[in-house]
Coordinates of C-alpha atoms in Angstrom, one line a residue:
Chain A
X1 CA -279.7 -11.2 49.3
X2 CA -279.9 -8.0 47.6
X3 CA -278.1 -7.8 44.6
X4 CA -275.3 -5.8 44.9
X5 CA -273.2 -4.5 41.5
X6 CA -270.1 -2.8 41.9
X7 CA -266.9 -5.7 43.5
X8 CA -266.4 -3.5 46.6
X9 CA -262.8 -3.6 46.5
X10 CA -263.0 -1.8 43.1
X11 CA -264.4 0.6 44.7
X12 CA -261.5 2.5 46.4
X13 CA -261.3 6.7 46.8
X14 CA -258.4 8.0 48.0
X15 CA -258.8 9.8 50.9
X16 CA -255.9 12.2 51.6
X17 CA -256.1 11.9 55.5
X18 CA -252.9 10.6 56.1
X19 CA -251.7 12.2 59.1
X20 CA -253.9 15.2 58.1
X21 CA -254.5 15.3 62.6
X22 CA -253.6 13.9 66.1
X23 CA -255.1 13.8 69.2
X24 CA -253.4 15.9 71.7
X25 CA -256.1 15.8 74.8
X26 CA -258.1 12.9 76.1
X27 CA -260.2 12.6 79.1
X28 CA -262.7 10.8 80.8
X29 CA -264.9 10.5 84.8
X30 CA -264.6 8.2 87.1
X31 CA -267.3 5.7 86.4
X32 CA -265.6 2.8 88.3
X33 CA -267.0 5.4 91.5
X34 CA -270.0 6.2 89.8
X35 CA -270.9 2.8 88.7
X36 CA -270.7 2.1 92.5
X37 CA -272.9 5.4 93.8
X38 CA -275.3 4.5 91.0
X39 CA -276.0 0.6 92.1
X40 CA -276.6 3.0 95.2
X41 CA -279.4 4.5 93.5
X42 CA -277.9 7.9 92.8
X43 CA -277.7 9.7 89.9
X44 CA -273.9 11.5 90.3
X45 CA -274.8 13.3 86.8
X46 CA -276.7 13.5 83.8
X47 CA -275.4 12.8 80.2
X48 CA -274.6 17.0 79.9
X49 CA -272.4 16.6 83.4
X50 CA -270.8 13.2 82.7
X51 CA -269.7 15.1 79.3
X52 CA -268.7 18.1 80.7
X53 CA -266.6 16.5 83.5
X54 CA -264.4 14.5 80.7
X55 CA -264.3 17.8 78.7
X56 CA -262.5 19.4 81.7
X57 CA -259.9 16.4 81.7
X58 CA -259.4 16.6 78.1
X59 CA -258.5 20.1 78.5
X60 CA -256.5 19.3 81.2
X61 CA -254.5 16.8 79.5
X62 CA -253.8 18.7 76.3
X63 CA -253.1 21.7 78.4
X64 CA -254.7 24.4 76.6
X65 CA -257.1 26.6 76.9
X66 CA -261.3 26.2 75.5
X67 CA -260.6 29.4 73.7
X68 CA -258.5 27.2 71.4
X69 CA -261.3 25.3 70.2
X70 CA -262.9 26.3 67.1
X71 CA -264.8 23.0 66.4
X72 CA -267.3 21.2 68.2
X73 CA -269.1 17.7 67.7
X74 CA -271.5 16.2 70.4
X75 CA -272.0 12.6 71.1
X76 CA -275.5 11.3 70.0
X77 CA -276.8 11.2 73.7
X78 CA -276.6 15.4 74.6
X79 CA -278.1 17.5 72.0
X80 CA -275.9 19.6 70.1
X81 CA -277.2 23.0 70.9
X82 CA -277.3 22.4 74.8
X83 CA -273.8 20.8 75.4
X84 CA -272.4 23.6 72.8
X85 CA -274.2 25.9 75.5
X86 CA -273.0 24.4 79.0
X87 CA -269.2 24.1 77.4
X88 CA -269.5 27.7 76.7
X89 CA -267.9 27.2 73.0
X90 CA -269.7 29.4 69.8
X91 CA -267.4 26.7 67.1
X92 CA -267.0 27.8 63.3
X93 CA -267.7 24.5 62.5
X94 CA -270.2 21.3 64.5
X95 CA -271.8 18.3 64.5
X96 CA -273.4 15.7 66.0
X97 CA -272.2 11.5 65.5
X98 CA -271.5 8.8 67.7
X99 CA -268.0 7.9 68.3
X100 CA -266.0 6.8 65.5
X101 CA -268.4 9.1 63.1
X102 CA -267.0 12.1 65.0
X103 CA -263.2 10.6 64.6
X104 CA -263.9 10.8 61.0
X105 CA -265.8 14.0 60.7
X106 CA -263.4 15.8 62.7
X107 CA -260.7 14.8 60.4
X108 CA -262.3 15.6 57.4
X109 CA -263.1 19.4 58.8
X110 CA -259.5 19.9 60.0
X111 CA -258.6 18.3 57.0
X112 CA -261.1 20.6 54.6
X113 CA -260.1 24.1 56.7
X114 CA -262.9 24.1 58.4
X115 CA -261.7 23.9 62.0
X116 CA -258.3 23.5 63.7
X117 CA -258.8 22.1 66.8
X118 CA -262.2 20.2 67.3
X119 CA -263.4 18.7 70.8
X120 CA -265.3 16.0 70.6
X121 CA -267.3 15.3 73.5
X122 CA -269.8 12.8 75.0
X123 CA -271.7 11.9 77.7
X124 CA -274.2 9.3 78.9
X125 CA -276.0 8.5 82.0
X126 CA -277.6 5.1 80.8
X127 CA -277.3 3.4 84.1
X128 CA -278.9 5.5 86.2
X129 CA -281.7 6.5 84.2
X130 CA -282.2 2.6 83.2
X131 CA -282.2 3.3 79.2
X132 CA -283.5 0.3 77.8
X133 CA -281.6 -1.6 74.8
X134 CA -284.6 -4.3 74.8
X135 CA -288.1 -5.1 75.5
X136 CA -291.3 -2.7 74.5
X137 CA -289.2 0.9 75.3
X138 CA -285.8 -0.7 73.4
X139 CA -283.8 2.9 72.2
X140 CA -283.2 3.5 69.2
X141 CA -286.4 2.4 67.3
X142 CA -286.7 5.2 65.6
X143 CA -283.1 5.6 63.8
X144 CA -283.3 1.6 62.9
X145 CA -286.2 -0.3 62.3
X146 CA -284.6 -3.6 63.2
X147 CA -284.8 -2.6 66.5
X148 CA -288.3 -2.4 66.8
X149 CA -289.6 -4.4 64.1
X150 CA -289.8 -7.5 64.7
X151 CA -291.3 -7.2 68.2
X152 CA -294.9 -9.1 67.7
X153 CA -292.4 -11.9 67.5
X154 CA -290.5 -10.8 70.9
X155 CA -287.6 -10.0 69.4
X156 CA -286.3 -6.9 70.5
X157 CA -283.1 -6.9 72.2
X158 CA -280.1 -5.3 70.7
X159 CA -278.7 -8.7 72.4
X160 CA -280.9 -10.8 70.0
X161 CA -279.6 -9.0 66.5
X162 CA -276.2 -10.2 67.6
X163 CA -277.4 -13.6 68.7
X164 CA -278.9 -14.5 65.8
X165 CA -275.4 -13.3 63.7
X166 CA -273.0 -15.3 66.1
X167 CA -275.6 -18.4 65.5
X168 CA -275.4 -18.7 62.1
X169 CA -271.6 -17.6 61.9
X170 CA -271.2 -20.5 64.2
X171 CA -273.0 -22.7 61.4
X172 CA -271.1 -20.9 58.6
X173 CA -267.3 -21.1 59.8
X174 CA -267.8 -24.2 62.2
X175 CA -267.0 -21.4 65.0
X176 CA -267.6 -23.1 68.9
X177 CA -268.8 -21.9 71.8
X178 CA -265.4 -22.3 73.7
X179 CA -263.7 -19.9 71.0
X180 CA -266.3 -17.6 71.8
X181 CA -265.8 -17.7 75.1
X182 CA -261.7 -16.6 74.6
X183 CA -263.1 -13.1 74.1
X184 CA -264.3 -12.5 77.4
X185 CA -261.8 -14.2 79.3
X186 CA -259.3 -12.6 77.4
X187 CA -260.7 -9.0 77.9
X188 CA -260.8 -9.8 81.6
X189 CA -257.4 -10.3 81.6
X190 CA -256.7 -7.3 80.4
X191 CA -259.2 -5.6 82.4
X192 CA -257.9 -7.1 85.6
X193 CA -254.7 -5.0 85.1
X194 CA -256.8 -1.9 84.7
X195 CA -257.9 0.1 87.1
X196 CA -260.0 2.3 85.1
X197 CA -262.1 -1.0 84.0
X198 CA -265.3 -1.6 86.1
X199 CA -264.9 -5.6 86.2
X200 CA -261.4 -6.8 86.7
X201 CA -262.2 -9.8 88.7
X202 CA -260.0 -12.6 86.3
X203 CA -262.8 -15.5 85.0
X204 CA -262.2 -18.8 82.5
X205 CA -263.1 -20.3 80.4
X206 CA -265.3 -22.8 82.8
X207 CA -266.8 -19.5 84.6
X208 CA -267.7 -18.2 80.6
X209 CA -269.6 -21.7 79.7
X210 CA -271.2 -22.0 83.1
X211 CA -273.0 -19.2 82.6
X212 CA -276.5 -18.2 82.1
X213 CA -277.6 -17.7 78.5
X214 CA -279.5 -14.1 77.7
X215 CA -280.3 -14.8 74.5
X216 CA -278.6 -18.1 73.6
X217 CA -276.2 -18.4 72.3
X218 CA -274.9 -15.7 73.7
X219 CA -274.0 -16.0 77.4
X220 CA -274.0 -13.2 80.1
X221 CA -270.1 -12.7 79.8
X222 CA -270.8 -12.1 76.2
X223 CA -272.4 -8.6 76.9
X224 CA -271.2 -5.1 77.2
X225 CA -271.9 -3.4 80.7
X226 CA -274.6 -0.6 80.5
X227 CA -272.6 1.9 83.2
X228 CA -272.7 5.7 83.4
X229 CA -269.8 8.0 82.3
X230 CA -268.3 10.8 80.0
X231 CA -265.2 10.6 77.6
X232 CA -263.5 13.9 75.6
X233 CA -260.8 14.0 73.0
X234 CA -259.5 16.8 71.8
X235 CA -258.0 16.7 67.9
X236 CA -255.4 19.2 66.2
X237 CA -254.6 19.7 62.4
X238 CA -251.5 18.2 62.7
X239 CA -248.7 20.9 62.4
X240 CA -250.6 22.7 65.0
X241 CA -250.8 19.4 67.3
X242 CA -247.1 19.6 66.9
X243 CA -246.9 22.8 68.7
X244 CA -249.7 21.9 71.3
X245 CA -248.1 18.5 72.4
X246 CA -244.4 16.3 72.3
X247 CA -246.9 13.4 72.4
X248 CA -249.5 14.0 69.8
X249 CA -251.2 10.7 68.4
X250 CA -252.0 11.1 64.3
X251 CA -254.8 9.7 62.8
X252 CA -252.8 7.9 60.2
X253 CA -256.0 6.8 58.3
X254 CA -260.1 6.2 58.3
X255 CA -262.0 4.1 55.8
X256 CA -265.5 3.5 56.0
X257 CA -268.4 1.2 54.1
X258 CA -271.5 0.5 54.5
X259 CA -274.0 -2.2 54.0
X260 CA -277.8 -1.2 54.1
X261 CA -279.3 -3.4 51.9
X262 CA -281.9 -5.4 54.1
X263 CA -280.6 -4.1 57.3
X264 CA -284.2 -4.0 58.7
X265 CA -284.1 -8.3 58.4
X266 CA -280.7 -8.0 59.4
X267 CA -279.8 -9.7 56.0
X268 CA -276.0 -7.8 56.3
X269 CA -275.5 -9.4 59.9
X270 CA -277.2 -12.9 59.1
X271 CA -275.5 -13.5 55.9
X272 CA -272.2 -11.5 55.4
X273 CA -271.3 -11.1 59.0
X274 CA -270.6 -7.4 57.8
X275 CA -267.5 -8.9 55.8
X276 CA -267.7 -7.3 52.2
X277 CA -268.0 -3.8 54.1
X278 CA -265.3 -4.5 57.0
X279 CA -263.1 -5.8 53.8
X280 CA -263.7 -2.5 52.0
X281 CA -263.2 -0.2 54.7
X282 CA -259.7 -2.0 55.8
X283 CA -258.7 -1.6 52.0
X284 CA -258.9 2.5 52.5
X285 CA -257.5 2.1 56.0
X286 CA -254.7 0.6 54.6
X287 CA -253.8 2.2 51.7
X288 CA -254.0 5.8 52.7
X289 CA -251.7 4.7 55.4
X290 CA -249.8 2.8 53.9
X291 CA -249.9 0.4 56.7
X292 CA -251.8 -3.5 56.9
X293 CA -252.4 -5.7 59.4
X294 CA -248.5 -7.0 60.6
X295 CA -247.9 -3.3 61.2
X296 CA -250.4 -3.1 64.4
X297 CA -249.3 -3.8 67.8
X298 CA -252.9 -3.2 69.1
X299 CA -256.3 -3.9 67.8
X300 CA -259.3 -1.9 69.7
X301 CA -262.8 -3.5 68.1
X302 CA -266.2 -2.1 69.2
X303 CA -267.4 -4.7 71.3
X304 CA -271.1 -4.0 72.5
X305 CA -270.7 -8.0 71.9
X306 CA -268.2 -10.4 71.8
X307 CA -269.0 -11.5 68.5
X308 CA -267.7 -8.4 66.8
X309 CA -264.5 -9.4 67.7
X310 CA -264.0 -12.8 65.9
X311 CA -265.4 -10.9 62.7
X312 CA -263.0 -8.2 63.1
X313 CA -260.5 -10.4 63.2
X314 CA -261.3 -12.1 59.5
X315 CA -263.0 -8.7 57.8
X316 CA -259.9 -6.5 59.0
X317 CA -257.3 -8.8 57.6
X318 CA -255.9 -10.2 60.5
X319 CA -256.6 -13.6 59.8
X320 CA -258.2 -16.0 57.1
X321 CA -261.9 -16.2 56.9
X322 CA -263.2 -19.0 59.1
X323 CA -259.8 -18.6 61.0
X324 CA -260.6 -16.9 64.1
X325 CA -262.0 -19.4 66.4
X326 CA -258.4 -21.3 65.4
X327 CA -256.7 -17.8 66.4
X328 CA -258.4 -17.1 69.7
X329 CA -258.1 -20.7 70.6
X330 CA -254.5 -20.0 70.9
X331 CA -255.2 -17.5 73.2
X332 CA -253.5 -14.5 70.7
X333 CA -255.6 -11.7 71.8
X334 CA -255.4 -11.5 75.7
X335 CA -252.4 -10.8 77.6
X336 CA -248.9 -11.4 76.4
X337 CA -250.9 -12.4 72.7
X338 CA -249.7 -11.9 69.9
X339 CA -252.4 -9.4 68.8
X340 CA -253.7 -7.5 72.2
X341 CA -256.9 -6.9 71.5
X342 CA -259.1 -4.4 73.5
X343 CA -256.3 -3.6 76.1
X344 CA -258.5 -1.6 78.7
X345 CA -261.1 -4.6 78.8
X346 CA -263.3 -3.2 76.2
X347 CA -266.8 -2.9 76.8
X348 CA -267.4 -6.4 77.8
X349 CA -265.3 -5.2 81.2
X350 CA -264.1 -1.5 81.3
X351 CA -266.8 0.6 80.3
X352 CA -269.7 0.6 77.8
X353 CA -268.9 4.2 76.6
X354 CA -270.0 3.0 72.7
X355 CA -266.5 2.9 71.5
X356 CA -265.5 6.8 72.5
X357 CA -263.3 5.0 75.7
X358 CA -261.4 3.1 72.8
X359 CA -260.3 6.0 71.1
X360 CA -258.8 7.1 74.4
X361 CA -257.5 3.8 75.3
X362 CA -255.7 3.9 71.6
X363 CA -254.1 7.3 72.3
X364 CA -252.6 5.9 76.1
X365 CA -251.5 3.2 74.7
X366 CA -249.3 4.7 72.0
X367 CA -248.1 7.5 74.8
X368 CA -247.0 4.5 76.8
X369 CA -249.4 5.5 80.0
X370 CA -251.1 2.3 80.4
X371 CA -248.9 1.0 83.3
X372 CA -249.4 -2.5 83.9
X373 CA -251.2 -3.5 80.7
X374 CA -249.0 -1.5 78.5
X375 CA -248.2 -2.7 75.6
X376 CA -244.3 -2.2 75.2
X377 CA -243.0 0.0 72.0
X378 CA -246.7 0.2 70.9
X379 CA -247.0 2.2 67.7
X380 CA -249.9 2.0 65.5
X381 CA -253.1 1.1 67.2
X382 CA -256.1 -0.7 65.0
X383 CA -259.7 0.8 66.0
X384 CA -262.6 -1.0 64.2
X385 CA -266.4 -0.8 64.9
X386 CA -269.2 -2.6 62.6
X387 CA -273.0 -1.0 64.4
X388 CA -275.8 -0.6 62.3
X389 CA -274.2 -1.3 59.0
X390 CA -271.6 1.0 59.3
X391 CA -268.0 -0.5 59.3
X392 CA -265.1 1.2 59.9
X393 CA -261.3 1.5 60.4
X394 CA -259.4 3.6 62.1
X395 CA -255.3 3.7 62.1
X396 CA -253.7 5.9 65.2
X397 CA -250.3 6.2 64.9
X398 CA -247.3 8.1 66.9
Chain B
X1 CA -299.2 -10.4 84.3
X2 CA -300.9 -13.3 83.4
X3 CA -299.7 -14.3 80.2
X4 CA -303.6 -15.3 79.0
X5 CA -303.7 -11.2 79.8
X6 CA -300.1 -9.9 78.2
X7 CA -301.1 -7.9 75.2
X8 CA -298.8 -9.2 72.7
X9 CA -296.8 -6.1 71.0
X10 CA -298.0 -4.0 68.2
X11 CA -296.4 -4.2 65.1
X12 CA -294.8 -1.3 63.9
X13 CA -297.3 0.2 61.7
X14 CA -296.0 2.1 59.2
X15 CA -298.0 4.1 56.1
X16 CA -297.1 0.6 54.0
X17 CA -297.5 -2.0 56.5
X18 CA -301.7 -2.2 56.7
X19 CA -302.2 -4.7 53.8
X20 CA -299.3 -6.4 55.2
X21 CA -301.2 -7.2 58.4
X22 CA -304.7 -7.3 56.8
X23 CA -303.3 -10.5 54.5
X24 CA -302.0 -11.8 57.5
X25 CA -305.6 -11.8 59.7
X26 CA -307.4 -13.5 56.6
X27 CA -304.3 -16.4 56.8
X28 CA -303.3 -15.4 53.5
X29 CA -300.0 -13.5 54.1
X30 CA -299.1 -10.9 51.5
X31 CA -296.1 -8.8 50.3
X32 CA -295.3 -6.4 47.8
X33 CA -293.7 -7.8 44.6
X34 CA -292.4 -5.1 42.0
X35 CA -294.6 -5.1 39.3
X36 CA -291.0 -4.0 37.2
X37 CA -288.1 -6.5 38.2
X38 CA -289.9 -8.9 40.3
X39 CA -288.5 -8.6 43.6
X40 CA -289.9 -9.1 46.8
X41 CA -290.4 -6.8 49.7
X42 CA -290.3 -7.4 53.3
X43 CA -290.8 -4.8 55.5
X44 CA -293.6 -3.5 52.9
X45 CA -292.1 0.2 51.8
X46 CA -292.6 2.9 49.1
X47 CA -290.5 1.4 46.4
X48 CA -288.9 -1.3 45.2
X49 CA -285.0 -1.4 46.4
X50 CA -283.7 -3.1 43.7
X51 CA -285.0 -1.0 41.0
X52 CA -286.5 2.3 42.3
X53 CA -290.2 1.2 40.8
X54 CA -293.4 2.4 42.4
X55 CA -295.3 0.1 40.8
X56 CA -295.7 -2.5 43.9
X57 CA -298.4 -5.7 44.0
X58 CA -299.6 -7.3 47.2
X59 CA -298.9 -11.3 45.9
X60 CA -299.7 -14.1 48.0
X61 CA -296.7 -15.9 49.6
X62 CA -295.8 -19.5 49.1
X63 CA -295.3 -20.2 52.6
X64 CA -292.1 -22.1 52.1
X65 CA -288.9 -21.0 53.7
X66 CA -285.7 -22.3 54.9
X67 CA -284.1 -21.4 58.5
X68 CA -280.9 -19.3 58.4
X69 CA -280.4 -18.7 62.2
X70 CA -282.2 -18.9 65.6
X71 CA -281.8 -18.2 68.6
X72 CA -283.6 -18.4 72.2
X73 CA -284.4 -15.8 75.0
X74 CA -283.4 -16.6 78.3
X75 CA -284.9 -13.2 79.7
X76 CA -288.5 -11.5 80.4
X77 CA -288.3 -8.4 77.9
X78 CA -292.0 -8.4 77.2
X79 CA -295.4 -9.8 79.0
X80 CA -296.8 -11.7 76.3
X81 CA -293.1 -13.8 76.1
X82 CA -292.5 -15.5 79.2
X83 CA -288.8 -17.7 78.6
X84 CA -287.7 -19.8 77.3
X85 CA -289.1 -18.7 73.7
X86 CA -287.5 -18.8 70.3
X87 CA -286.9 -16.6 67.3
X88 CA -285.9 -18.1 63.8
X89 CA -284.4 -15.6 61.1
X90 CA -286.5 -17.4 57.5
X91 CA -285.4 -17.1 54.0
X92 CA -288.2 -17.2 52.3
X93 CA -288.8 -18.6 48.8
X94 CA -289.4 -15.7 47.5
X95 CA -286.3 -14.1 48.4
X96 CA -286.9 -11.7 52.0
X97 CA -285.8 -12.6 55.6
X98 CA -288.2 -12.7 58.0
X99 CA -287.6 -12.9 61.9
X100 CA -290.4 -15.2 63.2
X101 CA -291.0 -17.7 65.9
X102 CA -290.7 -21.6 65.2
X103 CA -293.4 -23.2 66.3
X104 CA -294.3 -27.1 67.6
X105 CA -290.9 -27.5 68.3
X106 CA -287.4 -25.7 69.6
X107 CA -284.7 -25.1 67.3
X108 CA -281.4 -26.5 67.9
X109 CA -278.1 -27.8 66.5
X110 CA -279.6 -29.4 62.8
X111 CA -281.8 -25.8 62.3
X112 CA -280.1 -24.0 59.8
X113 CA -280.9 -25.3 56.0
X114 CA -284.2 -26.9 57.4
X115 CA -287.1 -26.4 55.6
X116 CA -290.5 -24.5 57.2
X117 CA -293.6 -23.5 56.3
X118 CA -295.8 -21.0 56.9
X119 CA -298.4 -21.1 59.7
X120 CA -300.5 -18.9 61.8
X121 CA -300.5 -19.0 65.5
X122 CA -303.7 -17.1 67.7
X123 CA -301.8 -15.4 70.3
X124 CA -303.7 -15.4 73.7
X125 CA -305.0 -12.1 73.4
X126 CA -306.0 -13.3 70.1
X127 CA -303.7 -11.5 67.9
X128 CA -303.0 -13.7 64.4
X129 CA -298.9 -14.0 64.0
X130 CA -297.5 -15.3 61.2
X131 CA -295.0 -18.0 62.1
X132 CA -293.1 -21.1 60.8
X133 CA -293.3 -25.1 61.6
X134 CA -290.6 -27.6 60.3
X135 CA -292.2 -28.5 57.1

């Protein structure tokens, strides 16, 4: 590995973001119908219309009008110019970042003067258009070479990056295959109480280990969903949110770190499990905040695998390291857990919207609109993601 | 497709990759070592990462390595890989990872720590690969 200088954790700025915003709109479309009219071979939208469509709920739910928004960031899936054009908004300030990138952004323009209330929007119509995540078209080749590097060697699959990182975590922490398997059954659980979630049929942990491999070790259940489907939020400098909304949700904090250092061999995954950098960006979290880990009633962790989630669990403080497999085992993350964990089903069962549903699943949650999977008294919400070297934390608060 | 017929996939050829694949066809697998701290590159790139020196030197490998994960593919993503087939993750001696194939056997339970070497494999569509056997 690399050698790297600088102890990350004496690394620490001090963002000032404390509360600096809140989300006062969120929306998203129906994909539970559309997943059903596409396995129909229909295409009910494009990426543009699937983003629109959650735009129009967003603004529905915050109850105010577009001419409010003077900031404007597109997912990574719609070009900026385009979806700036079909929502009809000429912003002061843009941008274009996937979801937790345009969480972070958005606060940093409200935060800088820059905008007062952004919408953050994004669509994607992966299903019906079949986008690839492996074989000889895998996306995303040319943003990260680890995608397509290594393919004289057939490895292409997004799948097989996160393979190869639960198979040597496995190795490193002792972590089983049964422990593994809590995630998804536990996220079913959840899901099965949700009826925004596009799997809610309950499974165990005999269904999860009598399933096919993909890329072993990594088992079918172990997957996120490739579906169609649009989500909005819209964000508020804070004082203004105030006015907008009784029930605005504050972004109480964002950290952020990043290990690039032989990403393309996938060294960061392989080795550290992304640990040094989900460490670091906990650490900001947390102290800009002022919160830690006992203060969270929900954790929400990117899951375009399962694996992310047992690493979240020991880089975001909420367990030793080499503790999670002991911490899932005792079932803490599903239903009636002690740490809920991906309370809509995630991406493994609701909808693979590339963490943007999370965001809006944090915000119901703390507004107490999740009906049966509602998390009672639920104040501070947990939102992690580790993709492509980039690790973050994300504190919502009410 | 017939396997005997699957092209196997390109590598991605970058401006810095050639010498890369030209060591590899002569079975005499090459990387970059900087000529200023001694590091090792892999992929092959402008500059040395560790100390921002141009001054790069294709070097013969070793060939010795040690497997730090694996994993196999259950799934047909490309003709030329009909499943079940392996990939290995290899730290090699010299310092880089390298995501490879093992060959002569599949890895399983013991992999991880074992030692490989380096070994080149004639796809069918007679493409040279460098891979890794148990050593």
């Amino acid at each position: 590995m690399s050698q790297n200088t600088t102890p990350r954790a004496a690394r620490h700025p001090s963002p000032r973001n404390k509360r600096a915003a809140a989300v006062v709109g969120v929306g998203h479309t129906d994909w539970v119908e559309d997943w059903k009219r596409c396995r129909n071979g229909e295409r009910p939208n494009d990426s543009y219309g699937y983003g629109l469509g959650a735009f129009r709920n967003a603004l529905a739910d915050a109850k105010i009008s577009r001419d409010e928004v003077d900031g404007l960031i597109a997912g990574p899936t719609t070009a900026y110019e385009r979806l700036g054009e079909l929502a009809g908004i000429d912003p002061r300030w843009g941008g274009q970042a996937d979801a937790v990138l345009a969480v972070s952004q958005a606060v940093m323009a409200i935060e800088a003067g820059y905008a007062e209330v952004v919408a953050l929007i994004y669509g994607n119509d992966q299903r019906s258009v079949g986008t690839q995540y492996g074989g000889p078209d895998a996306m995303g080749g040319g943003a990260f070479l680890s995608y397509v590097y290594h393919s004289p060697w057939g490895f292409t699959s997004q799948g097989a990056l996160y393979a190869l990182t639960l198979q040597s975590y496995k190795h490193a922490r002792g972590f089983t295959e049964a422990e593994m398997g809590e995630v998804s059954v536990a996220q079913r659980g959840w899901s099965s109480m949700n009826p925004n979630a596009i799997m809610r049929k309950p499974i165990t942990l005999d269904d999860y280990l009598g399933s096919a491999f993909v890329c072993e070790p990594l088992h079918l259940f172990d997957y996120c969903l490739i579906n169609d489907g649009g989500v909005a939020l819209i964000i508020a400098e804070a004082e203004r949110a105030k006015r907008m909304t009784d029930r605005p949700v504050f972004i109480e904090g964002v950290g952020r770190s990043d290990l690039n250092r032989g990403a393309t061999s996938l060294e960061p995954r392989i080795d550290q499990f992304y640990l040094p950098a989900q460490q670091e960006a906990a650490a900001q979290s947390y102290a800009v905040s002022g919160l830690g880990p006992r203060d969270m009633d929900i954790l929400q962790v990117y899951d375009s695998f399962s694996v992310h989630v047992p690493l979240a669990l020991e880089g975001y403080g909420y367990c030793g390291i080499g503790e999670a497999g002991k911490f899932l085992r005792e079932s803490r993350i599903g239903p009636g857990g002690k740490l809920p964990t991906n309370t809509s089903g995630g991406h493994l069962s609701e909808t693979y919207m590339q963490g943007w549903a999370h965001q809006i699943e944090c915000v119901r949650q703390l507004r107490g609109e999740c009906g049966e999977r509602q998390v009672q008294n639920a104040r501070h919400v947990h939102y992690t993601s580790d993709v492509a070297g980039k690790c973050f934390s994300v504190i919502y608060g009410r | 497709m017939n396997v005997i017929d699957a092209k196997s996939p390109r590598p991605v050829m970058g401006l810095y990759d050639q010498p890369l694949w030209e060591s590899v066809n002569a079975r005499g697998m090459k990387l970059q070592r900087c000529a200023g701290c001694g590091n090792w590159l892999y992929p092959p790139g402008p500059s040395c990462p560790s100390c921002l020196s141009c001054e790069l030197v294709w070097t013969p490998l070793s060939g010795r390595g040690r497997i730090v994960s694996w994993v196999v593919f259950h799934r047909h993503y490309l003709p030329a890989y009909p499943p079940p087939y392996n990939a290995v993750a290899v730290r090699l001696e010299e310092g880089p990872t390298m995501i490879s194939n093992l060959e002569g056997a599949m890895p399983g339970e013991d992999s991880i720590g074992r030692a490989v070497r380096l070994v080149y494999a004639t796809m069918p569509d007679g493409m040279i690969l460098p891979r890794w056997a148990l050593a």
